[in-house]
């Protein structure tokens, strides 16, 4: 793949597909991690005299303009971080976008409105996506793919547009792919994977693949209760995917056959209801009350998980250990993050909620080997799937 160093960008309009899908509270950005991750590529292009056109999505507006998902607040924050004004186009690929892009001078930056305001962006129809890609192509002379969080999507600005312009891979995507190749190629061992999040069904493919590559799987989050139920424990009112019990039993049997250690919690924090102020207590997994739900791994499990990470040389983590947004149930996620920091392993935080937890809980991002910007893309890569946005940049 060509990188931006292989392109002559001076004086050229360069369309940069970035991932700026940040959480908003009204118009207030609550976590600007993805904007900061996009800065190096944008800044490198600016310094070389490019006229930078940034495109991104935010949320799922279903192909129609929706002010709740406008990128206008992102344009403001991007400008603050760059130390330079960012022009904002009031539409995605229409009259405002054309005028805004045409007015750029060397080294200036514009941000288009949310690409998902266009139905063609996410369309399953090749012709509809192609029509939008044609309009995008009219805005620029070169294309740079740097939206790792979207490379698993066959979308117009990610998959179709690179075929219409000379293109290169951005620095963020290049780094992400290099890290994932390190995990899937020949990782330093012992290699442990910590998986959390709410549903085991979201992780089926990656668990299946990791049983052939990882030495140790640590399971937490809401998904763990399907594992516990599969082993015969009662889980009270905890999240449970009963239709996945047979699949999970198969994974447990396969792990035993192949010598992969699956580490489950020995205790959980169980609460009367899903609320920060609900009565709660740590209980053994063999004693979860029928009227309580598990919302975090317990203190003994935190110690167990830390011990299982201490001797590793590679760790991949995807998914919080509990409902970290509520302080009473943040202990497991906090302890796991600290265990990664305390280890001598190459540590990879697999994007999504895990990356958000690292920032929300106040950890220094530099203390981890790599923090991914794309949870879904990371998991699909680890599953062995082709990523359309990567294939398009080849």
Short mmCIF file of C-alpha atoms in Angstrom, two decimals:
data_model
loop_
_atom_site.label_atom_id
_atom_site.label_comp_id
_atom_site.label_asym_id
_atom_site.label_seq_id
_atom_site.Cartn_x
_atom_site.Cartn_y
_atom_site.Cartn_z
CA UNK A 1 0.00 0.00 0.00
CA UNK A 2 1.15 3.50 -0.78
CA UNK A 3 1.45 5.93 2.10
CA UNK A 4 0.96 9.69 2.06
CA UNK A 5 4.73 10.02 1.66
CA UNK A 6 4.32 8.50 -1.80
CA UNK A 7 1.88 11.21 -2.94
CA UNK A 8 2.70 14.65 -4.32
CA UNK A 9 0.12 16.62 -2.33
CA UNK A 10 1.38 20.18 -2.64
CA UNK A 11 -1.41 22.41 -3.92
CA UNK A 12 -3.71 19.39 -4.36
CA UNK A 13 -7.14 18.85 -2.87
CA UNK A 14 -6.81 15.70 -0.75
CA UNK A 15 -9.93 13.89 0.44
CA UNK A 16 -9.17 12.33 3.85
CA UNK A 17 -11.69 9.81 5.14
CA UNK A 18 -11.22 10.02 8.90
CA UNK A 19 -13.04 8.49 11.85
CA UNK A 20 -14.47 11.35 13.90
CA UNK A 21 -17.38 9.41 15.37
CA UNK A 22 -17.19 10.94 18.83
CA UNK A 23 -19.77 10.83 21.63
CA UNK A 24 -21.83 13.98 22.04
CA UNK A 25 -23.88 15.39 24.89
CA UNK A 26 -25.97 17.79 22.87
CA UNK A 27 -23.25 19.75 21.09
CA UNK A 28 -20.58 18.99 23.71
CA UNK A 29 -17.97 16.40 22.77
CA UNK A 30 -17.46 14.13 25.78
CA UNK A 31 -14.44 12.22 24.40
CA UNK A 32 -12.27 13.70 21.64
CA UNK A 33 -9.92 10.70 21.38
CA UNK A 34 -10.79 9.93 17.78
CA UNK A 35 -10.30 13.55 16.72
CA UNK A 36 -6.86 13.59 18.30
CA UNK A 37 -6.02 10.29 16.59
CA UNK A 38 -6.80 11.87 13.21
CA UNK A 39 -4.51 14.86 13.76
CA UNK A 40 -1.13 13.45 12.65
CA UNK A 41 -2.30 12.63 9.13
CA UNK A 42 -4.20 15.89 8.71
CA UNK A 43 -1.29 17.92 10.06
CA UNK A 44 1.26 16.11 7.88
CA UNK A 45 -0.76 16.91 4.77
CA UNK A 46 -1.18 20.54 5.80
CA UNK A 47 2.54 20.95 6.33
CA UNK A 48 3.18 19.67 2.82
CA UNK A 49 0.84 22.23 1.29
CA UNK A 50 -2.22 20.06 0.70
CA UNK A 51 -5.73 21.45 0.65
CA UNK A 52 -7.26 18.99 3.08
CA UNK A 53 -10.89 17.87 2.79
CA UNK A 54 -11.87 15.76 5.80
CA UNK A 55 -14.92 13.50 5.63
CA UNK A 56 -16.38 11.41 8.44
CA UNK A 57 -19.55 9.98 9.91
CA UNK A 58 -21.17 10.46 13.28
CA UNK A 59 -23.81 8.14 14.66
CA UNK A 60 -26.47 6.47 12.52
CA UNK A 61 -28.68 9.15 10.98
CA UNK A 62 -30.24 6.71 8.45
CA UNK A 63 -29.36 8.59 5.27
CA UNK A 64 -31.10 11.89 6.03
CA UNK A 65 -29.79 15.12 7.59
CA UNK A 66 -30.35 15.13 11.33
CA UNK A 67 -29.03 18.03 13.43
CA UNK A 68 -28.36 15.66 16.34
CA UNK A 69 -25.60 14.07 14.28
CA UNK A 70 -24.08 17.16 12.73
CA UNK A 71 -20.28 17.32 12.59
CA UNK A 72 -20.27 21.06 13.21
CA UNK A 73 -19.06 20.69 16.85
CA UNK A 74 -16.33 18.38 15.56
CA UNK A 75 -15.15 21.04 13.10
CA UNK A 76 -14.76 23.46 15.99
CA UNK A 77 -12.79 20.97 18.09
CA UNK A 78 -10.63 19.91 15.16
CA UNK A 79 -9.74 23.54 14.55
CA UNK A 80 -8.84 24.04 18.20
CA UNK A 81 -6.53 21.02 18.15
CA UNK A 82 -4.92 22.04 14.86
CA UNK A 83 -4.56 25.66 15.94
CA UNK A 84 -6.14 26.72 12.67
CA UNK A 85 -9.66 27.45 11.48
CA UNK A 86 -11.47 24.51 9.87
CA UNK A 87 -14.03 25.48 7.24
CA UNK A 88 -17.29 23.58 7.57
CA UNK A 89 -19.45 22.54 4.63
CA UNK A 90 -23.16 22.58 5.36
CA UNK A 91 -23.75 19.50 3.25
CA UNK A 92 -21.86 16.36 2.34
CA UNK A 93 -21.34 16.42 -1.41
CA UNK A 94 -23.59 19.22 -2.62
CA UNK A 95 -23.33 22.91 -3.38
CA UNK A 96 -21.87 23.91 -0.01
CA UNK A 97 -19.27 21.13 -0.15
CA UNK A 98 -18.20 22.13 -3.67
CA UNK A 99 -17.91 25.80 -2.77
CA UNK A 100 -16.07 25.13 0.51
CA UNK A 101 -13.55 22.80 -1.11
CA UNK A 102 -12.96 25.11 -4.07
CA UNK A 103 -12.16 27.99 -1.72
CA UNK A 104 -9.38 26.17 0.13
CA UNK A 105 -5.85 27.51 -0.09
CA UNK A 106 -2.68 25.48 0.42
CA UNK A 107 -2.46 24.17 3.99
CA UNK A 108 -6.10 24.85 4.81
CA UNK A 109 -8.62 22.29 6.09
CA UNK A 110 -12.33 21.79 5.53
CA UNK A 111 -14.72 19.30 7.12
CA UNK A 112 -17.72 18.01 5.19
CA UNK A 113 -21.04 17.39 6.90
CA UNK A 114 -21.78 13.84 8.08
CA UNK A 115 -21.36 11.43 5.14
CA UNK A 116 -24.19 9.29 6.51
CA UNK A 117 -26.62 12.12 5.77
CA UNK A 118 -26.39 10.72 2.22
CA UNK A 119 -28.34 7.46 1.67
CA UNK A 120 -25.73 6.36 -0.85
CA UNK A 121 -22.99 6.18 1.80
CA UNK A 122 -24.25 2.99 3.42
CA UNK A 123 -26.37 1.64 0.55
CA UNK A 124 -26.18 -2.05 -0.34
CA UNK A 125 -26.68 -1.06 -3.97
CA UNK A 126 -23.37 -0.66 -5.81
CA UNK A 127 -24.79 1.90 -8.24
CA UNK A 128 -26.20 4.12 -5.49
CA UNK A 129 -22.92 4.06 -3.59
CA UNK A 130 -21.06 4.67 -6.83
CA UNK A 131 -23.10 7.77 -7.61
CA UNK A 132 -22.15 9.29 -4.28
CA UNK A 133 -18.52 8.26 -4.75
CA UNK A 134 -18.55 10.07 -8.10
CA UNK A 135 -19.72 13.27 -6.40
CA UNK A 136 -17.04 12.89 -3.72
CA UNK A 137 -14.41 12.39 -6.43
CA UNK A 138 -15.34 15.74 -8.00
CA UNK A 139 -14.28 17.48 -4.78
CA UNK A 140 -10.68 16.27 -4.72
CA UNK A 141 -7.68 15.07 -6.71
CA UNK A 142 -6.27 12.54 -4.22
CA UNK A 143 -7.68 10.21 -1.56
CA UNK A 144 -6.28 9.15 1.81
CA UNK A 145 -7.98 6.39 3.81
CA UNK A 146 -7.44 6.95 7.52
CA UNK A 147 -10.75 5.87 9.10
CA UNK A 148 -9.76 2.60 10.73
CA UNK A 149 -13.02 2.50 12.68
CA UNK A 150 -14.92 2.23 9.38
CA UNK A 151 -12.67 0.00 7.24
CA UNK A 152 -14.88 -3.03 7.91
CA UNK A 153 -17.74 -1.25 6.15
CA UNK A 154 -18.39 -1.37 2.39
CA UNK A 155 -19.38 2.29 2.29
CA UNK A 156 -19.05 4.84 -0.51
CA UNK A 157 -16.43 7.05 1.15
CA UNK A 158 -14.47 4.03 2.45
CA UNK A 159 -14.67 1.41 -0.30
CA UNK A 160 -15.87 2.98 -3.58
CA UNK A 161 -14.11 6.35 -3.60
CA UNK A 162 -10.50 5.03 -3.48
CA UNK A 163 -11.09 3.37 -6.85
CA UNK A 164 -11.86 6.74 -8.40
CA UNK A 165 -8.81 8.72 -7.26
CA UNK A 166 -5.08 8.13 -6.78
CA UNK A 167 -4.99 6.93 -3.19
CA UNK A 168 -2.86 6.11 -0.18
CA UNK A 169 -3.24 4.76 3.32
CA UNK A 170 -3.12 7.22 6.21
CA UNK A 171 -0.75 6.91 9.14
CA UNK A 172 -3.44 5.85 11.61
CA UNK A 173 -4.69 2.95 9.50
CA UNK A 174 -1.12 1.91 8.73
CA UNK A 175 -0.30 1.73 12.44
CA UNK A 176 -3.49 -0.14 13.29
CA UNK A 177 -2.86 -2.79 10.64
CA UNK A 178 0.76 -3.23 11.70
CA UNK A 179 -0.33 -3.80 15.31
CA UNK A 180 -3.01 -6.32 14.35
CA UNK A 181 -0.58 -8.19 12.13
CA UNK A 182 1.68 -8.44 15.16
CA UNK A 183 -1.18 -10.05 17.10
CA UNK A 184 -2.18 -12.48 14.38
CA UNK A 185 1.24 -13.33 12.99
CA UNK A 186 3.63 -14.56 15.65
CA UNK A 187 2.75 -12.85 18.96
CA UNK A 188 5.18 -13.03 21.86
CA UNK A 189 3.90 -15.63 24.32
CA UNK A 190 2.16 -16.15 26.62
CA UNK A 191 -0.54 -14.34 24.63
CA UNK A 192 -3.65 -13.43 26.64
CA UNK A 193 -6.90 -11.93 25.38
CA UNK A 194 -9.34 -10.22 27.74
CA UNK A 195 -12.88 -9.98 26.37
CA UNK A 196 -15.79 -8.14 27.92
CA UNK A 197 -18.82 -6.20 26.80
CA UNK A 198 -22.45 -7.09 27.02
CA UNK A 199 -23.13 -9.87 24.51
CA UNK A 200 -21.23 -13.05 23.75
CA UNK A 201 -22.94 -13.09 20.33
CA UNK A 202 -20.92 -9.98 19.39
CA UNK A 203 -17.70 -11.89 19.97
CA UNK A 204 -18.48 -15.35 18.53
CA UNK A 205 -16.22 -15.03 15.51
CA UNK A 206 -13.28 -13.65 17.40
CA UNK A 207 -13.55 -16.26 20.17
CA UNK A 208 -13.65 -19.00 17.56
CA UNK A 209 -10.51 -17.66 15.89
CA UNK A 210 -8.65 -16.91 19.13
CA UNK A 211 -9.06 -20.48 20.35
CA UNK A 212 -6.50 -21.29 17.69
CA UNK A 213 -4.04 -18.48 18.48
CA UNK A 214 -4.29 -17.27 22.09
CA UNK A 215 -2.88 -19.08 25.12
CA UNK A 216 -5.37 -17.64 27.58
CA UNK A 217 -8.83 -16.02 27.36
CA UNK A 218 -10.11 -13.88 30.23
CA UNK A 219 -13.87 -13.39 30.05
CA UNK A 220 -15.75 -10.62 31.85
CA UNK A 221 -18.53 -8.13 31.23
CA UNK A 222 -22.14 -9.04 30.63
CA UNK A 223 -21.11 -11.80 28.25
CA UNK A 224 -19.59 -13.81 31.09
CA UNK A 225 -22.96 -14.85 32.46
CA UNK A 226 -23.65 -16.98 29.41
CA UNK A 227 -20.33 -18.72 30.11
CA UNK A 228 -21.20 -19.17 33.78
CA UNK A 229 -24.65 -20.53 32.93
CA UNK A 230 -23.05 -22.92 30.44
CA UNK A 231 -20.93 -24.27 33.31
CA UNK A 232 -24.02 -24.87 35.42
CA UNK A 233 -24.10 -21.75 37.61
CA UNK A 234 -27.27 -19.81 38.29
CA UNK A 235 -26.91 -16.17 37.19
CA UNK A 236 -29.97 -14.50 38.73
CA UNK A 237 -31.32 -11.66 36.58
CA UNK A 238 -27.96 -11.06 34.92
CA UNK A 239 -27.70 -10.59 31.17
CA UNK A 240 -27.99 -14.00 29.53
CA UNK A 241 -28.09 -15.15 25.91
CA UNK A 242 -29.76 -18.51 26.32
CA UNK A 243 -29.60 -19.21 22.58
CA UNK A 244 -25.78 -19.16 22.78
CA UNK A 245 -25.39 -21.70 25.59
CA UNK A 246 -24.64 -24.64 23.32
CA UNK A 247 -22.11 -22.58 21.36
CA UNK A 248 -20.37 -21.52 24.56
CA UNK A 249 -20.28 -25.10 25.85
CA UNK A 250 -18.62 -26.02 22.57
CA UNK A 251 -16.00 -23.32 23.08
CA UNK A 252 -15.27 -24.52 26.61
CA UNK A 253 -14.82 -28.10 25.42
CA UNK A 254 -12.66 -27.04 22.49
CA UNK A 255 -10.46 -24.85 24.71
CA UNK A 256 -9.84 -27.79 27.02
CA UNK A 257 -8.92 -30.03 24.09
CA UNK A 258 -6.54 -27.48 22.57
CA UNK A 259 -4.91 -26.39 25.82
CA UNK A 260 -6.26 -22.84 25.80
CA UNK A 261 -6.98 -21.58 29.30
CA UNK A 262 -10.34 -19.87 29.72
CA UNK A 263 -10.39 -17.75 32.87
CA UNK A 264 -13.81 -16.85 34.28
CA UNK A 265 -14.59 -14.69 37.33
CA UNK A 266 -14.85 -16.34 40.72
CA UNK A 267 -17.00 -13.52 42.10
CA UNK A 268 -19.15 -10.71 40.75
CA UNK A 269 -20.67 -7.47 41.99
CA UNK A 270 -24.40 -8.19 42.05
CA UNK A 271 -26.99 -5.42 42.36
CA UNK A 272 -30.74 -5.33 42.91
CA UNK A 273 -31.22 -3.32 39.71
CA UNK A 274 -29.31 -1.60 36.92
CA UNK A 275 -28.54 1.65 38.78
CA UNK A 276 -25.56 3.27 40.44
CA UNK A 277 -27.44 3.72 43.71
CA UNK A 278 -28.87 0.19 43.86
CA UNK A 279 -27.91 -2.03 46.82
CA UNK A 280 -25.03 -4.23 45.68
CA UNK A 281 -22.41 -6.61 47.02
CA UNK A 282 -19.67 -8.93 45.82
CA UNK A 283 -20.78 -12.57 45.82
CA UNK A 284 -19.20 -15.81 44.63
CA UNK A 285 -20.32 -16.97 41.20
CA UNK A 286 -21.83 -20.02 42.89
CA UNK A 287 -24.06 -17.82 45.04
CA UNK A 288 -25.62 -15.14 42.79
CA UNK A 289 -29.05 -14.36 44.28
CA UNK A 290 -32.03 -15.02 42.02
CA UNK A 291 -33.21 -11.42 42.30
CA UNK A 292 -29.83 -9.77 41.57
CA UNK A 293 -27.87 -9.02 38.42
CA UNK A 294 -24.13 -9.09 38.00
CA UNK A 295 -22.75 -5.74 36.86
CA UNK A 296 -18.99 -6.18 37.34
CA UNK A 297 -16.37 -8.76 38.19
CA UNK A 298 -15.65 -8.88 41.91
CA UNK A 299 -12.48 -8.10 43.91
CA UNK A 300 -11.21 -11.70 43.98
CA UNK A 301 -11.69 -11.91 40.23
CA UNK A 302 -9.80 -8.65 39.78
CA UNK A 303 -6.83 -10.21 41.59
CA UNK A 304 -7.17 -13.42 39.57
CA UNK A 305 -7.26 -11.58 36.23
CA UNK A 306 -4.27 -9.43 37.20
CA UNK A 307 -2.31 -12.57 38.10
CA UNK A 308 -3.18 -14.15 34.76
CA UNK A 309 -1.85 -11.09 32.94
CA UNK A 310 1.30 -10.61 35.03
CA UNK A 311 3.39 -13.22 33.19
CA UNK A 312 2.17 -12.50 29.66
CA UNK A 313 4.18 -10.97 26.84
CA UNK A 314 1.21 -9.95 24.65
CA UNK A 315 -2.28 -8.85 25.74
CA UNK A 316 -5.27 -7.80 23.63
CA UNK A 317 -8.23 -6.31 25.49
CA UNK A 318 -11.65 -5.63 24.02
CA UNK A 319 -14.69 -4.85 26.14
CA UNK A 320 -15.11 -3.54 29.70
CA UNK A 321 -15.35 -5.92 32.63
CA UNK A 322 -18.45 -4.23 34.01
CA UNK A 323 -20.67 -1.18 33.72
CA UNK A 324 -17.72 1.18 34.15
CA UNK A 325 -19.87 4.27 33.54
CA UNK A 326 -21.30 3.72 37.05
CA UNK A 327 -18.63 4.01 39.74
CA UNK A 328 -19.81 1.06 41.88
CA UNK A 329 -19.24 -1.22 38.86
CA UNK A 330 -16.03 0.32 37.49
CA UNK A 331 -13.60 -1.63 39.67
CA UNK A 332 -13.14 -4.58 37.34
CA UNK A 333 -12.38 -2.48 34.28
CA UNK A 334 -10.06 -0.24 36.29
CA UNK A 335 -8.20 -3.25 37.72
CA UNK A 336 -7.80 -4.86 34.30
CA UNK A 337 -6.43 -1.66 32.77
CA UNK A 338 -3.97 -1.32 35.66
CA UNK A 339 -2.89 -4.94 35.22
CA UNK A 340 -2.06 -4.23 31.56
CA UNK A 341 0.01 -1.22 32.61
CA UNK A 342 1.82 -3.16 35.34
CA UNK A 343 2.74 -6.03 33.01
CA UNK A 344 5.81 -6.16 30.80
CA UNK A 345 3.62 -7.24 27.87
CA UNK A 346 2.92 -5.53 24.57
CA UNK A 347 -0.60 -4.33 25.35
CA UNK A 348 -3.32 -3.49 22.82
CA UNK A 349 -6.61 -1.88 23.84
CA UNK A 350 -9.07 -2.85 21.14
CA UNK A 351 -11.01 0.33 20.61
CA UNK A 352 -14.68 1.06 21.28
CA UNK A 353 -15.81 0.96 24.90
CA UNK A 354 -12.41 -0.24 26.10
CA UNK A 355 -10.67 2.84 24.74
CA UNK A 356 -13.44 5.04 26.14
CA UNK A 357 -13.01 3.38 29.54
CA UNK A 358 -9.27 4.04 29.56
CA UNK A 359 -9.92 7.75 29.06
CA UNK A 360 -12.98 7.97 31.32
CA UNK A 361 -11.14 6.29 34.20
CA UNK A 362 -8.21 8.68 33.90
CA UNK A 363 -5.44 6.39 32.65
CA UNK A 364 -2.49 7.71 30.69
CA UNK A 365 -2.99 6.45 27.13
CA UNK A 366 0.78 6.40 26.64
CA UNK A 367 1.03 3.66 29.29
CA UNK A 368 -0.43 1.14 26.83
CA UNK A 369 1.33 -0.30 23.82
CA UNK A 370 -1.47 0.72 21.46
CA UNK A 371 -5.03 2.00 21.80
CA UNK A 372 -7.09 1.20 18.74
CA UNK A 373 -9.68 3.57 17.31
CA UNK A 374 -11.83 0.80 15.88
CA UNK A 375 -13.36 -1.88 18.07
CA UNK A 376 -15.47 -3.54 15.38
CA UNK A 377 -12.71 -3.34 12.78
CA UNK A 378 -10.17 -4.79 15.21
CA UNK A 379 -12.42 -7.73 16.05
CA UNK A 380 -13.18 -8.49 12.41
CA UNK A 381 -9.46 -8.44 11.60
CA UNK A 382 -8.80 -10.87 14.45
CA UNK A 383 -11.62 -13.04 13.13
CA UNK A 384 -9.68 -13.32 9.88
CA UNK A 385 -12.25 -11.40 7.83
CA UNK A 386 -11.39 -9.21 4.85
CA UNK A 387 -11.81 -5.50 5.56
CA UNK A 388 -13.26 -3.72 2.49
CA UNK A 389 -11.67 -0.37 3.35
CA UNK A 390 -8.22 -1.98 3.55
CA UNK A 391 -8.70 -3.98 0.37
CA UNK A 392 -9.65 -0.77 -1.47
CA UNK A 393 -6.33 0.86 -0.53
CA UNK A 394 -4.18 -2.00 -1.84
#
